[in-house]
Amino acid sequence: MTKLIGLPGVLLALATPALAAETDWPAFGHDHSNRNFSGLTQIDRSTVARLRPAWIFQTGVTGYFQAQPIMVDGALYLSTTQNNVAALDAKTGKVLWTYVHKPRTDKIFGPPSNRGVAVANGLVYEATMDGRLIALDSKTGKVVFDKEAVRPEEGETETASGLADKLGGKPVQGSSRLGFKMPPLVVDGLVIVGVTGAGYGLHVEDAKGGLDGGAVVGIEGGYGRRGWLAAYDARTGEERWRWYVTPSEGWEGGFVDKTADGMPLHRDTAAEKAAAEANRDAWRVGGGSLWMTPAYDPSLGLLYLGTGNPAPQNFGLTRPGDNLYTMCLVALDIHTGKLRWYFQQVPHDEWGYDVAAPPFLFDGPNGTKAVASASKTGWIYVHDRTDGRLIERSEPLLAQKNLFVPPSAEGTVVAPGPLGAVSWPPTAYDGHLAYVQVRHGATTYTVNSVPAGPGRPEIRFTETGGAKGEPSFSTLTAVDLTSGGKIAWSVKSGSRLSGGTLATAGGLVFSGEEDGHLDAHDAATGETLWRFQCGAGISGPAMTYAIDGRQYLAVASGGSSYTQASGFGTGDSLVVFALPE
């Protein structure tokens, strides 16, 4: 449901720089609109076939290398898994300085990945998996401040080891440990960053160790944390405001039976209401991770961000209600953090459909100032960014099956599964088409239980698993957001797509595959014009910049769970391309 909360009735144009003059890549997504678009044209349809590596930087740290580099004034800034940071000469790859992170705890959420830094005010800002906000001098790498925002293990309830015997001996892993993955946003003297891990909870490992694509099990009970976004003073690191995803009042919402765009939810709201009194404090561990960097409209003073799934994940009876403001696109006041409006894509989620992809801003239909959100459910939603009004919903990006049908004892096959359609990798937009990496696949959601034993009640949980006979593949899909959200073209990839997309004024779209290929597509048709094997899976977004009249293209090559499961290792390389001189 869309709700407008106290937004002043002012509509001003979003300031957009002249793209043709851009050479730097000064922020995640290129600028605060999050469009992942560059006006550079040296590498174009006619020249891309000659693209080749100009230099390669090896970090020495292998793993989930998901960061998008930042380039400012001839220096390239890059974070690695394990939260190390390097500053490189963007023309030659020469190391200018490095920062080696020393975590204060190894109790973090998930793989130790980091998705990028922010550069402003002569500082490099990084938010770390062990819950710290760090500022480094951009010229020397010296630590200017190091603030602990949260201890990942604070507020844990029962540990994974304490549950193993209760779930029939099945190995249990994970917990709701808070830390940071997203690249910070620096605006108006503030550093904006939000936590992940809030809605993760505990889950039962599958045979592959619980890697993505394997079983994720939501266990009933208080296994979650409150997600939050906070603003910190860009000079000192002191906290200025904090917004919690799960409110203490009104978390239950209206017990709606349809989504805001009219899709039936198949909910047993009578059972939820009956359970409400016994679970009135569920918001305290209600989840709502924040996966990616917000977009920002300076004319309205509003931040736009997507929120994650409620906790306990995939099991809804102990969290009755709509579980506000999880699974939402929200707008917050930059100065106070107060909620201005929200649109909940999936009330009372039981499928893992986080609003994970970073929203992006653009000039919408009929002159509207729009914000778009690509969803795991399989649509791109377009809203008026002043009040959240839904302007349009795109055509489905994939074949949907049993959408919003709840888990069952017999097993419910639902498509898409919890990895998407569209997960956290960013969408590129060139002023006409939005380019998204779409994962096609189904998941079986099964409600299971462990009988009551001495001193403990029955434990219920939802298991996720494969869906035999259902297709599984990825497409790069272009969606026309100027004509009702129609699909312009869609091409199937050779392996699973990850990392997001980059569009350029050279008529190109760059997209990474988890088998290690970086691909260049014709933006008008989807035709593959160039491919390069980077040596390890691409799991972060590419970017581009120019120095001394030469355009460069950079992408991290670090591998992924897909490459590991397929027998391939991880990598540690930043690969930088250019045309021959």
PDB file of N, CA, C and O in Angstrom, residues 262-287:
ATOM      1  N   GLY A 262      -2.913  -4.917  -6.472  1.00  0.00           N
ATOM      2  CA  GLY A 262      -4.090  -5.733  -6.737  1.00  0.00           C
ATOM      3  C   GLY A 262      -3.898  -7.230  -6.829  1.00  0.00           C
ATOM      4  O   GLY A 262      -4.831  -7.946  -7.199  1.00  0.00           O
ATOM      5  N   MET A 263      -2.731  -7.759  -6.459  1.00  0.00           N
ATOM      6  CA  MET A 263      -2.501  -9.199  -6.533  1.00  0.00           C
ATOM      7  C   MET A 263      -2.978  -9.875  -5.254  1.00  0.00           C
ATOM      8  O   MET A 263      -2.667  -9.435  -4.144  1.00  0.00           O
ATOM      9  N   PRO A 264      -3.735 -10.989  -5.361  1.00  0.00           N
ATOM     10  CA  PRO A 264      -4.202 -11.687  -4.158  1.00  0.00           C
ATOM     11  C   PRO A 264      -3.055 -12.312  -3.385  1.00  0.00           C
ATOM     12  O   PRO A 264      -2.115 -12.855  -3.965  1.00  0.00           O
ATOM     13  N   LEU A 265      -3.131 -12.247  -2.060  1.00  0.00           N
ATOM     14  CA  LEU A 265      -2.062 -12.736  -1.204  1.00  0.00           C
ATOM     15  C   LEU A 265      -2.340 -14.119  -0.602  1.00  0.00           C
ATOM     16  O   LEU A 265      -1.455 -14.710   0.004  1.00  0.00           O
ATOM     17  N   HIS A 266      -3.550 -14.608  -0.708  1.00  0.00           N
ATOM     18  CA  HIS A 266      -3.886 -15.953  -0.211  1.00  0.00           C
ATOM     19  C   HIS A 266      -3.570 -16.098   1.281  1.00  0.00           C
ATOM     20  O   HIS A 266      -3.139 -17.166   1.737  1.00  0.00           O
ATOM     21  N   ARG A 267      -3.797 -15.030   2.038  1.00  0.00           N
ATOM     22  CA  ARG A 267      -3.477 -15.038   3.464  1.00  0.00           C
ATOM     23  C   ARG A 267      -4.635 -15.547   4.297  1.00  0.00           C
ATOM     24  O   ARG A 267      -5.810 -15.361   3.953  1.00  0.00           O
ATOM     25  N   ASP A 268      -4.314 -16.174   5.412  1.00  0.00           N
ATOM     26  CA  ASP A 268      -5.303 -16.539   6.412  1.00  0.00           C
ATOM     27  C   ASP A 268      -5.290 -15.440   7.468  1.00  0.00           C
ATOM     28  O   ASP A 268      -4.699 -15.591   8.546  1.00  0.00           O
ATOM     29  N   THR A 269      -5.919 -14.319   7.159  1.00  0.00           N
ATOM     30  CA  THR A 269      -5.854 -13.173   8.063  1.00  0.00           C
ATOM     31  C   THR A 269      -6.590 -13.441   9.374  1.00  0.00           C
ATOM     32  O   THR A 269      -6.240 -12.872  10.412  1.00  0.00           O
ATOM     33  N   ALA A 270      -7.598 -14.336   9.354  1.00  0.00           N
ATOM     34  CA  ALA A 270      -8.295 -14.667  10.601  1.00  0.00           C
ATOM     35  C   ALA A 270      -7.341 -15.337  11.577  1.00  0.00           C
ATOM     36  O   ALA A 270      -7.325 -15.013  12.775  1.00  0.00           O
ATOM     37  N   ALA A 271      -6.515 -16.256  11.066  1.00  0.00           N
ATOM     38  CA  ALA A 271      -5.538 -16.919  11.932  1.00  0.00           C
ATOM     39  C   ALA A 271      -4.492 -15.928  12.428  1.00  0.00           C
ATOM     40  O   ALA A 271      -4.041 -15.996  13.584  1.00  0.00           O
ATOM     41  N   GLU A 272      -4.094 -15.001  11.569  1.00  0.00           N
ATOM     42  CA  GLU A 272      -3.116 -14.002  11.979  1.00  0.00           C
ATOM     43  C   GLU A 272      -3.672 -13.117  13.093  1.00  0.00           C
ATOM     44  O   GLU A 272      -2.994 -12.832  14.087  1.00  0.00           O
ATOM     45  N   LYS A 273      -4.905 -12.674  12.927  1.00  0.00           N
ATOM     46  CA  LYS A 273      -5.509 -11.815  13.947  1.00  0.00           C
ATOM     47  C   LYS A 273      -5.664 -12.557  15.266  1.00  0.00           C
ATOM     48  O   LYS A 273      -5.485 -11.962  16.342  1.00  0.00           O
ATOM     49  N   ALA A 274      -5.963 -13.850  15.195  1.00  0.00           N
ATOM     50  CA  ALA A 274      -6.086 -14.644  16.417  1.00  0.00           C
ATOM     51  C   ALA A 274      -4.750 -14.769  17.138  1.00  0.00           C
ATOM     52  O   ALA A 274      -4.700 -14.897  18.368  1.00  0.00           O
ATOM     53  N   ALA A 275      -3.674 -14.747  16.370  1.00  0.00           N
ATOM     54  CA  ALA A 275      -2.335 -14.893  16.958  1.00  0.00           C
ATOM     55  C   ALA A 275      -1.707 -13.549  17.323  1.00  0.00           C
ATOM     56  O   ALA A 275      -0.610 -13.525  17.894  1.00  0.00           O
ATOM     57  N   ALA A 276      -2.383 -12.454  17.018  1.00  0.00           N
ATOM     58  CA  ALA A 276      -1.771 -11.133  17.165  1.00  0.00           C
ATOM     59  C   ALA A 276      -1.438 -10.798  18.608  1.00  0.00           C
ATOM     60  O   ALA A 276      -0.345 -10.277  18.900  1.00  0.00           O
ATOM     61  N   GLU A 277      -2.324 -11.057  19.539  1.00  0.00           N
ATOM     62  CA  GLU A 277      -2.085 -10.676  20.930  1.00  0.00           C
ATOM     63  C   GLU A 277      -0.880 -11.406  21.507  1.00  0.00           C
ATOM     64  O   GLU A 277      -0.058 -10.809  22.217  1.00  0.00           O
ATOM     65  N   ALA A 278      -0.732 -12.674  21.181  1.00  0.00           N
ATOM     66  CA  ALA A 278       0.399 -13.448  21.702  1.00  0.00           C
ATOM     67  C   ALA A 278       1.723 -13.020  21.078  1.00  0.00           C
ATOM     68  O   ALA A 278       2.795 -13.363  21.602  1.00  0.00           O
ATOM     69  N   ASN A 279       1.664 -12.291  19.979  1.00  0.00           N
ATOM     70  CA  ASN A 279       2.881 -11.890  19.262  1.00  0.00           C
ATOM     71  C   ASN A 279       2.960 -10.379  19.093  1.00  0.00           C
ATOM     72  O   ASN A 279       3.545  -9.887  18.134  1.00  0.00           O
ATOM     73  N   ARG A 280       2.440  -9.652  20.052  1.00  0.00           N
ATOM     74  CA  ARG A 280       2.347  -8.205  19.923  1.00  0.00           C
ATOM     75  C   ARG A 280       3.715  -7.515  19.891  1.00  0.00           C
ATOM     76  O   ARG A 280       3.847  -6.391  19.409  1.00  0.00           O
ATOM     77  N   ASP A 281       4.759  -8.175  20.411  1.00  0.00           N
ATOM     78  CA  ASP A 281       6.091  -7.581  20.415  1.00  0.00           C
ATOM     79  C   ASP A 281       6.988  -8.127  19.309  1.00  0.00           C
ATOM     80  O   ASP A 281       8.216  -7.957  19.351  1.00  0.00           O
ATOM     81  N   ALA A 282       6.391  -8.755  18.299  1.00  0.00           N
ATOM     82  CA  ALA A 282       7.205  -9.357  17.234  1.00  0.00           C
ATOM     83  C   ALA A 282       8.022  -8.328  16.467  1.00  0.00           C
ATOM     84  O   ALA A 282       9.059  -8.659  15.886  1.00  0.00           O
ATOM     85  N   TRP A 283       7.601  -7.074  16.461  1.00  0.00           N
ATOM     86  CA  TRP A 283       8.339  -6.023  15.754  1.00  0.00           C
ATOM     87  C   TRP A 283       9.750  -5.844  16.305  1.00  0.00           C
ATOM     88  O   TRP A 283      10.645  -5.367  15.595  1.00  0.00           O
ATOM     89  N   ARG A 284       9.982  -6.232  17.563  1.00  0.00           N
ATOM     90  CA  ARG A 284      11.298  -6.050  18.175  1.00  0.00           C
ATOM     91  C   ARG A 284      12.379  -6.866  17.474  1.00  0.00           C
ATOM     92  O   ARG A 284      13.561  -6.520  17.542  1.00  0.00           O
ATOM     93  N   VAL A 285      11.983  -7.955  16.824  1.00  0.00           N
ATOM     94  CA  VAL A 285      12.925  -8.797  16.074  1.00  0.00           C
ATOM     95  C   VAL A 285      12.406  -8.966  14.649  1.00  0.00           C
ATOM     96  O   VAL A 285      12.532 -10.012  14.031  1.00  0.00           O
ATOM     97  N   GLY A 286      11.815  -7.887  14.110  1.00  0.00           N
ATOM     98  CA  GLY A 286      11.020  -7.974  12.894  1.00  0.00           C
ATOM     99  C   GLY A 286      11.755  -7.971  11.587  1.00  0.00           C
ATOM    100  O   GLY A 286      11.148  -8.098  10.533  1.00  0.00           O
ATOM    101  N   GLY A 287      13.103  -7.805  11.582  1.00  0.00           N
ATOM    102  CA  GLY A 287      13.859  -7.894  10.341  1.00  0.00           C
ATOM    103  C   GLY A 287      13.871  -6.606   9.546  1.00  0.00           C
ATOM    104  O   GLY A 287      13.764  -5.503  10.070  1.00  0.00           O
TER     105      GLY A 287
END
